[in-house]
Tab-separated table of C-alpha atoms in Angstrom:
chain	number	residue	atom	x	y	z
O	345	MET	CA	-1.887	33.540	-1.885
O	346	LYS	CA	-1.638	29.565	-1.998
O	347	LYS	CA	-1.612	27.980	-5.846
O	348	LYS	CA	-2.171	24.531	-4.715
O	349	ILE	CA	-4.086	23.688	-1.845
O	350	ALA	CA	-4.603	19.930	-0.600
O	351	VAL	CA	-6.988	18.802	1.461
O	352	THR	CA	-7.412	14.727	2.961
O	353	ALA	CA	-10.637	13.355	1.842
O	354	CYS	CA	-12.581	10.071	2.789
O	355	ALA	CA	-13.673	9.786	-0.991
O	356	GLU	CA	-12.600	11.240	-4.690
O	357	THR	CA	-14.706	13.897	-5.033
O	358	PRO	CA	-14.313	17.761	-3.737
O	359	ASP	CA	-17.524	17.317	-2.133
O	360	SER	CA	-16.796	14.383	-0.062
O	361	ALA	CA	-15.869	14.763	3.779
O	362	VAL	CA	-12.656	15.642	4.762
O	363	ASP	CA	-10.690	12.732	6.013
O	364	GLU	CA	-9.363	14.085	9.489
O	365	ARG	CA	-6.299	11.965	9.404
O	366	PHE	CA	-3.361	13.192	7.364
O	367	GLY	CA	-1.111	10.371	6.917
O	368	ARG	CA	-3.637	7.860	6.484
O	369	ALA	CA	-6.289	9.716	4.627
O	370	ARG	CA	-7.809	7.396	1.725
O	371	TYR	CA	-7.572	10.336	-0.636
O	372	ILE	CA	-6.273	13.954	-0.891
O	373	ILE	CA	-8.180	16.236	-3.308
O	374	ILE	CA	-5.781	18.962	-4.692
O	375	PHE	CA	-7.163	22.476	-5.506
O	376	ASP	CA	-5.101	24.344	-8.239
O	377	THR	CA	-6.361	27.605	-7.525
O	378	GLU	CA	-5.214	29.692	-10.437
O	379	SER	CA	-6.310	26.924	-12.777
O	380	GLU	CA	-9.364	25.897	-11.164
O	381	LYS	CA	-8.513	22.636	-11.712
O	382	THR	CA	-8.751	19.795	-8.991
O	383	GLN	CA	-6.498	16.497	-9.059
O	384	VAL	CA	-7.361	13.417	-7.164
O	385	ILE	CA	-4.562	11.272	-5.398
O	386	ASP	CA	-5.050	8.158	-4.350
O	387	ASN	CA	-3.625	7.925	-1.054
O	388	LEU	CA	-4.243	3.710	-0.540
O	389	GLU	CA	-0.471	2.957	-0.224
O	390	ASN	CA	0.058	5.054	2.805
O	391	LEU	CA	-3.177	3.941	4.095
O	392	ASN	CA	-1.881	0.686	4.644
O	393	ALA	CA	1.551	1.432	5.592
O	394	ALA	CA	3.046	-0.767	8.513
O	395	GLN	CA	4.565	2.725	9.687
O	396	GLY	CA	5.687	6.446	8.468
O	397	ALA	CA	2.306	7.167	6.875
O	398	GLY	CA	2.546	10.664	7.867
O	399	ILE	CA	6.274	11.111	6.692
O	400	SER	CA	5.539	9.481	3.297
O	401	THR	CA	2.477	11.554	2.860
O	402	ALA	CA	4.171	14.522	3.217
O	403	GLN	CA	6.769	13.545	0.856
O	404	LYS	CA	4.167	13.146	-1.656
O	405	MET	CA	2.580	16.142	-1.254
O	406	ALA	CA	6.493	18.265	-1.480
O	407	ASP	CA	7.125	15.848	-4.617
O	408	LEU	CA	3.527	17.329	-6.021
O	409	SER	CA	4.353	20.931	-5.216
O	410	VAL	CA	1.949	21.440	-2.829
O	411	ASP	CA	1.903	24.714	-1.052
O	412	LEU	CA	-1.028	23.988	1.823
O	413	ILE	CA	-2.427	21.383	3.447
O	414	LEU	CA	-5.962	21.145	4.521
O	415	SER	CA	-6.592	18.436	7.161
O	416	GLY	CA	-8.013	17.258	10.544
O	417	HIS	CA	-5.074	16.927	12.397
O	418	VAL	CA	-1.004	16.355	11.250
O	419	GLY	CA	1.519	14.737	13.575
O	420	PRO	CA	4.841	15.558	14.651
O	421	LYS	CA	6.533	13.948	11.900
O	422	ALA	CA	4.301	14.685	9.148
O	423	PHE	CA	4.601	18.224	10.488
O	424	LYS	CA	8.413	18.148	10.607
O	425	VAL	CA	8.777	16.900	6.498
O	426	LEU	CA	5.973	19.651	5.555
O	427	GLN	CA	7.931	22.500	7.314
O	428	ALA	CA	11.120	21.274	6.168
O	429	ALA	CA	9.362	21.533	2.483
O	430	GLY	CA	8.227	24.726	3.361
O	431	ILE	CA	4.313	23.536	3.158
O	432	GLN	CA	1.844	25.279	5.442
O	433	VAL	CA	-0.446	23.176	7.352
O	434	GLY	CA	-4.489	24.035	8.430
O	435	THR	CA	-6.203	22.228	10.659
O	436	PHE	CA	-10.196	22.810	11.576
O	437	PRO	CA	-11.225	24.546	14.653
O	438	ALA	CA	-12.742	22.043	16.759
O	439	ASN	CA	-16.198	23.385	16.556
O	440	ARG	CA	-16.450	22.912	12.740
O	441	ARG	CA	-14.942	19.425	12.704
O	442	GLN	CA	-17.744	17.567	12.065
O	443	GLY	CA	-18.884	16.685	8.675
O	444	ALA	CA	-17.061	19.400	6.218
O	445	THR	CA	-16.495	18.761	2.783
O	446	CYS	CA	-13.218	19.177	1.307
O	447	ARG	CA	-14.637	22.042	-0.539
O	448	GLU	CA	-15.821	23.821	2.347
O	449	MET	CA	-12.558	23.747	4.172
O	450	LEU	CA	-11.058	24.977	0.882
O	451	GLU	CA	-13.698	28.209	1.479
O	452	ALA	CA	-12.984	28.423	5.102
O	453	TRP	CA	-9.510	28.931	4.341
O	454	GLN	CA	-9.960	31.521	1.906
O	455	ASN	CA	-12.356	33.506	3.755
O	456	GLY	CA	-9.627	33.405	6.678
O	457	GLU	CA	-11.533	31.360	9.307
O	458	ILE	CA	-8.971	28.884	9.477
O	459	ALA	CA	-5.290	29.825	10.480
O	460	ALA	CA	-2.262	27.873	9.761
O	461	ILE	CA	-0.874	25.860	12.236
O	462	SER	CA	2.696	26.105	13.540
O	463	ASN	CA	3.269	22.845	16.010
O	464	PRO	CA	1.701	19.279	14.958
O	465	ASP	CA	-1.588	19.354	16.622
O	466	VAL	CA	-1.564	15.659	17.843
O	467	LYS	CA	0.769	13.012	18.796
O	468	SER	CA	2.415	10.434	16.718
O	469	HIS	CA	0.139	7.368	15.809
O	470	TRP	CA	-3.076	9.334	16.480
O	471	GLY	CA	-4.756	7.729	13.376
Y	883	MET	CA	18.674	-31.017	30.966
Y	884	ASN	CA	20.437	-29.265	28.582
Y	885	ALA	CA	18.081	-27.669	26.391
Y	886	THR	CA	16.669	-24.205	25.954
Y	887	ILE	CA	13.159	-23.930	26.871
Y	888	ALA	CA	11.115	-20.952	25.976
Y	889	ILE	CA	8.119	-19.485	27.856
Y	890	ALA	CA	5.700	-17.499	25.542
Y	891	SER	CA	1.774	-17.074	25.705
Y	892	GLY	CA	-0.247	-15.269	23.443
Y	893	LYS	CA	-1.992	-13.228	26.109
Y	894	GLY	CA	-0.351	-11.310	28.662
Y	895	GLY	CA	-0.607	-11.457	32.113
Y	896	THR	CA	-0.802	-15.361	32.281
Y	897	GLY	CA	2.023	-16.334	34.201
Y	898	LYS	CA	5.239	-16.316	31.770
Y	899	THR	CA	7.400	-14.562	34.512
Y	900	THR	CA	6.082	-16.862	37.368
Y	901	VAL	CA	6.533	-20.108	35.199
Y	902	ALA	CA	10.171	-18.912	34.475
Y	903	LEU	CA	11.157	-17.425	37.872
Y	904	ASN	CA	9.808	-20.878	38.925
Y	905	LEU	CA	11.536	-23.282	36.770
Y	906	ALA	CA	14.931	-21.276	37.212
Y	907	ALA	CA	14.601	-21.778	41.099
Y	908	VAL	CA	13.584	-25.231	41.171
Y	909	ALA	CA	16.687	-26.440	38.767
Y	910	ASP	CA	19.371	-28.694	40.008
Y	911	GLN	CA	22.099	-27.793	37.694
Y	912	PRO	CA	23.325	-24.078	36.917
Y	913	VAL	CA	20.875	-22.369	34.499
Y	914	LYS	CA	21.119	-19.441	32.529
Y	915	LEU	CA	17.175	-17.381	32.486
Y	916	LEU	CA	17.283	-14.671	29.749
Y	917	ASP	CA	14.698	-11.865	30.237
Y	918	CYS	CA	13.380	-11.550	26.714
Y	919	ASP	CA	10.663	-8.938	27.671
Y	920	VAL	CA	12.916	-6.203	27.041
Y	921	GLU	CA	10.207	-3.646	26.972
Y	922	ALA	CA	9.034	-4.870	30.670
Y	923	PRO	CA	11.597	-6.779	32.132
Y	924	ASN	CA	10.995	-7.980	35.607
Y	925	ASP	CA	13.110	-11.569	36.124
Y	926	HIS	CA	15.692	-9.238	37.777
Y	927	LEU	CA	13.130	-7.485	40.532
Y	928	PHE	CA	13.110	-11.399	41.908
Y	929	ILE	CA	16.251	-12.546	41.334
Y	930	LYS	CA	17.785	-9.600	42.585
Y	931	PRO	CA	21.350	-9.756	41.109
Y	932	GLY	CA	24.150	-7.891	42.974
Y	933	ARG	CA	26.823	-6.730	40.884
Y	934	VAL	CA	25.478	-6.246	36.781
Y	935	GLU	CA	27.640	-6.214	34.075
Y	936	GLU	CA	26.184	-3.881	31.246
Y	937	ARG	CA	26.537	-4.006	27.276
Y	938	VAL	CA	24.731	-1.113	25.205
Y	939	SER	CA	22.845	-2.381	22.328
Y	940	MET	CA	23.496	-0.736	19.128
Y	941	VAL	CA	21.498	-0.979	15.579
Y	942	MET	CA	22.921	0.487	12.157
Y	943	ILE	CA	21.318	3.894	11.119
Y	944	PRO	CA	22.842	5.713	7.917
Y	945	GLU	CA	24.550	8.781	8.037
Y	946	PHE	CA	24.540	11.063	5.001
Y	947	ASP	CA	27.036	12.748	3.906
Y	948	GLN	CA	25.668	16.077	3.045
Y	949	GLU	CA	28.278	17.796	0.719
Y	950	ARG	CA	27.937	14.300	-1.680
Y	951	CYS	CA	24.416	14.088	-1.516
Y	952	ASP	CA	22.759	15.242	-4.774
Y	953	GLY	CA	19.221	14.771	-3.352
Y	954	CYS	CA	18.735	11.973	-6.070
Y	955	GLY	CA	16.195	10.465	-3.511
Y	956	ARG	CA	17.009	6.650	-4.433
Y	957	CYS	CA	17.464	6.108	-0.763
Y	958	LYS	CA	13.750	7.497	0.064
Y	959	GLN	CA	12.719	5.201	-2.534
Y	960	HIS	CA	14.386	2.052	-1.883
Y	961	CYS	CA	13.624	2.696	1.947
Y	962	ARG	CA	10.621	0.367	2.985
Y	963	PHE	CA	9.936	1.628	6.175
Y	964	ASN	CA	9.285	5.164	5.148
Y	965	ALA	CA	12.151	6.701	7.457
Y	966	ILE	CA	13.935	8.996	5.035
Y	967	ALA	CA	12.473	11.768	3.040
Y	968	VAL	CA	14.477	14.049	0.897
Y	969	LEU	CA	13.349	17.823	0.690
Y	970	GLY	CA	14.705	20.466	-1.512
Y	971	GLY	CA	17.460	18.354	-2.105
Y	972	LYS	CA	18.532	17.145	1.142
Y	973	PRO	CA	17.659	14.161	3.003
Y	974	MET	CA	16.050	13.764	6.224
Y	975	LEU	CA	16.293	10.618	8.369
Y	976	PHE	CA	14.050	9.451	11.118
Y	977	PRO	CA	16.066	7.057	13.087
Y	978	GLU	CA	13.176	5.618	15.221
Y	979	LEU	CA	11.479	4.117	11.908
Y	980	CYS	CA	14.403	2.527	10.715
Y	981	HIS	CA	15.134	-1.407	10.845
Y	982	SER	CA	18.704	-1.242	10.043
Y	983	CYS	CA	18.310	-3.115	6.545
Y	984	GLY	CA	21.070	-1.271	5.193
Y	985	ALA	CA	19.071	-0.855	1.691
Y	986	CYS	CA	20.022	2.504	1.365
Y	987	VAL	CA	23.724	2.216	1.540
Y	988	PRO	CA	24.855	0.586	-1.571
Y	989	VAL	CA	21.620	1.864	-3.656
Y	990	CYS	CA	23.112	5.696	-3.410
Y	991	PRO	CA	25.503	6.372	-6.644
Y	992	ARG	CA	27.316	8.999	-4.984
Y	993	GLY	CA	28.339	6.732	-2.248
Y	994	ALA	CA	27.209	9.702	0.078
Y	995	ILE	CA	25.617	7.411	2.739
Y	996	SER	CA	27.603	5.445	5.443
Y	997	GLU	CA	26.904	3.155	8.022
Y	998	ALA	CA	26.838	4.958	11.620
Y	999	GLN	CA	24.979	3.511	14.976
Y	1000	ARG	CA	22.683	4.612	17.621
Y	1001	SER	CA	21.921	2.535	20.954
Y	1002	ILE	CA	18.301	1.153	21.703
Y	1003	GLY	CA	18.972	-0.040	25.082
Y	1004	VAL	CA	21.310	-1.902	27.525
Y	1005	ALA	CA	21.901	-5.813	28.010
Y	1006	ARG	CA	22.540	-6.843	31.768
Y	1007	ARG	CA	23.972	-9.998	33.306
Y	1008	GLY	CA	24.138	-10.547	37.276
Y	1009	THR	CA	24.320	-13.942	38.963
Y	1010	LYS	CA	22.370	-15.024	42.152
Y	1011	ASP	CA	23.268	-18.841	43.225
Y	1012	HIS	CA	22.962	-21.155	40.564
Y	1013	ILE	CA	21.100	-18.460	38.207
Y	1014	SER	CA	22.805	-16.497	35.657
Y	1015	LEU	CA	20.420	-13.854	34.606
Y	1016	ILE	CA	20.898	-11.973	31.317
Y	1017	TYR	CA	18.024	-9.245	30.675
Y	1018	GLY	CA	17.374	-6.227	28.248
Y	1019	VAL	CA	16.323	-2.918	29.187
Y	1020	LEU	CA	14.893	-1.021	25.952
Y	1021	ASP	CA	14.862	2.498	26.012
Y	1022	VAL	CA	11.545	4.055	26.575
Y	1023	GLY	CA	9.913	4.973	23.440
Y	1024	GLU	CA	12.207	2.628	21.131
Y	1025	ALA	CA	9.779	0.625	18.965
Y	1026	LYS	CA	11.828	-1.937	17.949
Y	1027	SER	CA	13.054	-4.743	20.527
Y	1028	PRO	CA	14.234	-7.307	18.155
Y	1029	PRO	CA	17.810	-6.188	18.008
Y	1030	LEU	CA	18.059	-5.964	21.832
Y	1031	ILE	CA	16.662	-9.622	22.354
Y	1032	GLY	CA	19.157	-10.864	19.756
Y	1033	ASP	CA	21.491	-9.287	21.961
Y	1034	VAL	CA	20.625	-10.906	24.947
Y	1035	LYS	CA	20.420	-14.357	23.728
Y	1036	SER	CA	24.014	-13.740	21.692
Y	1037	ALA	CA	25.216	-13.114	25.474
Y	1038	LEU	CA	25.397	-17.039	25.807
Y	1039	LYS	CA	27.476	-17.740	22.791
Y	1040	ASP	CA	29.539	-14.384	21.766
Y	1041	GLY	CA	33.225	-14.879	22.416
Y	1042	ALA	CA	35.636	-12.151	23.287
Y	1043	GLU	CA	32.736	-9.687	22.923
Y	1044	GLY	CA	30.128	-11.604	24.624
Y	1045	ILE	CA	29.012	-10.789	28.382
Y	1046	ASP	CA	29.508	-14.257	28.789
Y	1047	GLY	CA	33.128	-15.430	27.223
Y	1048	GLN	CA	32.041	-18.991	25.741
Y	1049	GLU	CA	29.510	-20.707	24.323
Y	1050	TRP	CA	26.639	-22.646	26.500
Y	1051	THR	CA	25.211	-25.818	26.388
Y	1052	GLY	CA	23.586	-26.199	29.793
Y	1053	LEU	CA	19.495	-25.655	30.697
Y	1054	THR	CA	18.605	-21.894	29.219
Y	1055	ILE	CA	15.306	-20.784	30.085
Y	1056	ILE	CA	14.132	-17.695	28.327
Y	1057	ASP	CA	11.198	-15.571	29.574
Y	1058	ALA	CA	9.493	-14.188	26.305
Y	1059	PRO	CA	7.593	-10.814	25.560
Y	1060	PRO	CA	3.568	-11.267	25.450
Y	1061	GLY	CA	2.108	-11.596	21.855
Y	1062	THR	CA	3.159	-13.471	18.622
Y	1063	SER	CA	4.603	-10.753	17.093
Y	1064	CYS	CA	8.346	-9.954	16.064
Y	1065	PRO	CA	10.008	-9.865	19.748
Y	1066	VAL	CA	8.288	-12.945	20.777
Y	1067	VAL	CA	10.005	-14.651	17.459
Y	1068	ALA	CA	13.102	-13.389	18.232
Y	1069	ALA	CA	12.825	-14.531	21.300
Y	1070	VAL	CA	11.239	-18.126	21.079
Y	1071	LYS	CA	13.120	-19.144	17.644
Y	1072	HIS	CA	15.846	-21.697	18.056
Y	1073	SER	CA	14.578	-22.802	21.232
Y	1074	ASP	CA	14.304	-26.416	21.524
Y	1075	TYR	CA	11.072	-26.457	23.496
Y	1076	LEU	CA	8.418	-24.260	23.773
Y	1077	LEU	CA	6.109	-24.003	27.145
Y	1078	LEU	CA	2.843	-21.735	26.072
Y	1079	VAL	CA	1.383	-20.456	29.639
Y	1080	THR	CA	-2.505	-19.654	29.550
Y	1081	GLU	CA	-5.656	-19.224	31.455
Y	1082	PRO	CA	-8.788	-20.894	30.925
Y	1083	THR	CA	-11.085	-17.957	29.628
Y	1084	PRO	CA	-11.913	-17.136	26.034
Y	1085	PHE	CA	-9.547	-14.437	25.787
Y	1086	GLY	CA	-6.844	-16.901	26.760
Y	1087	LEU	CA	-7.918	-19.757	24.408
Y	1088	HIS	CA	-8.296	-17.422	21.929
Y	1089	ASP	CA	-4.760	-15.980	22.047
Y	1090	LEU	CA	-3.277	-19.571	22.945
Y	1091	ARG	CA	-4.449	-20.636	19.240
Y	1092	LEU	CA	-2.318	-17.687	17.824
Y	1093	ALA	CA	0.668	-18.681	19.927
Y	1094	VAL	CA	0.560	-22.126	18.979
Y	1095	GLY	CA	0.183	-20.979	14.979
Y	1096	MET	CA	3.370	-19.311	15.825
Y	1097	ALA	CA	4.614	-22.091	17.147
Y	1098	GLN	CA	3.910	-24.728	14.039
Y	1099	ALA	CA	4.754	-22.184	11.965
Y	1100	LEU	CA	8.294	-22.047	13.538
Y	1101	GLY	CA	8.406	-25.525	13.548
Y	1102	LEU	CA	8.686	-25.702	17.741
Y	1103	LYS	CA	7.710	-28.711	19.647
Y	1104	HIS	CA	5.586	-27.156	22.123
Y	1105	GLY	CA	3.178	-27.894	25.126
Y	1106	VAL	CA	0.544	-26.170	27.334
Y	1107	ILE	CA	0.507	-24.766	30.890
Y	1108	VAL	CA	-2.709	-23.479	31.937
Y	1109	ASN	CA	-2.626	-21.308	35.008
Y	1110	ARG	CA	-5.132	-20.376	37.651
Y	1111	CYS	CA	-6.743	-23.351	36.036
Y	1112	ASP	CA	-10.011	-23.184	38.569
Y	1113	LEU	CA	-10.358	-19.537	37.585
Y	1114	GLY	CA	-12.566	-20.045	34.730
Y	1115	ASP	CA	-13.801	-22.862	32.223
Y	1116	GLY	CA	-11.053	-25.644	32.293
Y	1117	ALA	CA	-12.348	-27.494	29.989
Y	1118	LEU	CA	-11.760	-24.541	26.862
Y	1119	VAL	CA	-8.349	-25.388	26.874
Y	1120	ARG	CA	-8.239	-29.259	27.772
Y	1121	ASP	CA	-10.502	-29.723	25.062
Y	1122	PHE	CA	-8.210	-27.623	22.808
Y	1123	CYS	CA	-5.161	-29.428	23.655
Y	1124	VAL	CA	-7.139	-32.793	23.342
Y	1125	ALA	CA	-8.473	-31.896	19.429
Y	1126	ASN	CA	-5.565	-30.522	18.655
Y	1127	ARG	CA	-2.942	-33.420	20.177
Y	1128	ILE	CA	-1.233	-31.166	22.114
Y	1129	PRO	CA	0.589	-31.406	25.355
Y	1130	LEU	CA	-1.028	-30.473	28.275
Y	1131	LEU	CA	1.938	-30.363	30.641
Y	1132	ALA	CA	0.201	-28.795	33.815
Y	1133	GLU	CA	-2.664	-27.214	35.295
Y	1134	LEU	CA	-1.853	-25.067	37.904
Y	1135	PRO	CA	-4.618	-23.848	40.380
Y	1136	PHE	CA	-4.875	-20.176	41.870
Y	1137	ASP	CA	-2.941	-20.028	44.970
Y	1138	ARG	CA	-2.916	-16.932	47.041
Y	1139	ARG	CA	0.336	-17.582	48.491
Y	1140	VAL	CA	1.700	-17.558	45.184
Y	1141	ALA	CA	0.079	-13.949	44.612
Y	1142	GLU	CA	1.282	-13.042	47.801
Y	1143	ALA	CA	5.195	-13.942	47.437
Y	1144	TYR	CA	4.950	-12.546	44.026
Y	1145	ALA	CA	3.604	-9.292	45.063
Y	1146	ALA	CA	6.758	-9.489	47.801
Y	1147	GLY	CA	9.341	-10.002	44.927
Y	1148	GLN	CA	9.687	-13.694	46.220
Y	1149	ILE	CA	9.740	-16.519	43.603
Y	1150	PRO	CA	7.016	-18.648	44.437
Y	1151	ALA	CA	8.943	-21.936	44.252
Y	1152	VAL	CA	11.322	-20.561	46.937
Y	1153	ALA	CA	8.438	-19.264	49.092
Y	1154	VAL	CA	6.188	-22.273	49.041
Y	1155	PRO	CA	7.761	-25.868	48.989
Y	1156	ASP	CA	4.853	-27.491	47.419
Y	1157	ILE	CA	4.795	-25.265	44.312
Y	1158	ALA	CA	8.435	-26.318	43.980
Y	1159	SER	CA	7.271	-29.730	43.929
Y	1160	ALA	CA	5.015	-29.183	40.808
Y	1161	TYR	CA	7.656	-27.443	38.857
Y	1162	ARG	CA	9.855	-30.343	39.635
Y	1163	ARG	CA	6.830	-32.806	38.168
Y	1164	LEU	CA	6.585	-30.164	35.191
Y	1165	TYR	CA	10.867	-30.690	34.439
Y	1166	GLN	CA	9.801	-34.453	34.491
Y	1167	ARG	CA	6.942	-34.114	32.019
Y	1168	ILE	CA	9.021	-31.575	30.023
Y	1169	ASP	CA	11.772	-34.411	29.610
Y	1170	GLU	CA	8.878	-37.006	28.341
Y	1171	VAL	CA	7.175	-34.451	25.749
Y	1172	MET	CA	10.632	-33.611	24.092
Y	1173	ALA	CA	11.825	-37.384	24.276
Y	1174	SER	CA	8.456	-38.329	22.629
């Protein structure tokens, strides 16, 4: 059971659309599945980073003891950091990508519709 | 002429290399030609130097003593380039993101970080007739070219370690990369005159404006060459130069013979004699505007 699940978000609420980018996601919503509380992380600093956005966002997730990331795509450097931190990554299957909300993505994971990926699914600088 | 003339453009494909090669070829004195477009150098394809000497270009990266490191993360906090992550008490370096600033070394409270090096490409030198060509070749996939461009340029003045032996004070022609960002600045700074090559199109003018802004910010004397001046709207660039009091040094018409020579790997001013005289006039113009 994953306790802290982070979903990349376009806005500040759990019902906003999933941001398909990991490193340059505008916001990150962290669902605590035990306390059922949510926490909103403003990721503007990394959205505007000149370089290394994925690394820095991944580091932030590690610092916040996140157990699982749900996002659109995760590139190789971010993936390497997440792997070293023992954080799992789940991405939507291609047919489910359009317009899903963060809460829907969380539910899809909990219903077993999303599997953890074992490799980055895009190349560097995808987003 | 004893000066350093840099050739740049905002837009790519305007003819920097053509201008640089032609100027080098028609010089009636020994000349150093520096190809600073290290991501895609091609002056050597035309100069065809026989034997080349090579020097590997190195940059500093941090090296972590994993025994001493206690995972405090101070190096990560001080890295402005997101090149370091610290996970489970252990640092992880992404060398390709490191800008070699060295900030992580002194901030480590445990003295666990030392300076190591990694290679990013090579600087090469070869000679053909009166032209001494120095060019850089950046490794494929490498993102930062300024350190290698610095090595190509320092080959002019390094002593014992340099490719060149002693400081050069004669004529130098610098073929810069396209654009107006860090690699271009690294290539053109400290030159005596900046030639901006453009074409008479809205795109050419747009990027020329950016290039002029860069020249002004660097305090470099500059003038404009319009290449293929008859393909497009010649008034575009001419009016801009008049309005901004920028010397328009040459307007070079499209010439099929130039394109054919270039495509065959020949220097146009060598292959087509009247092109050579146009470039001799260009030297005179540069001399005039540099003195004014």
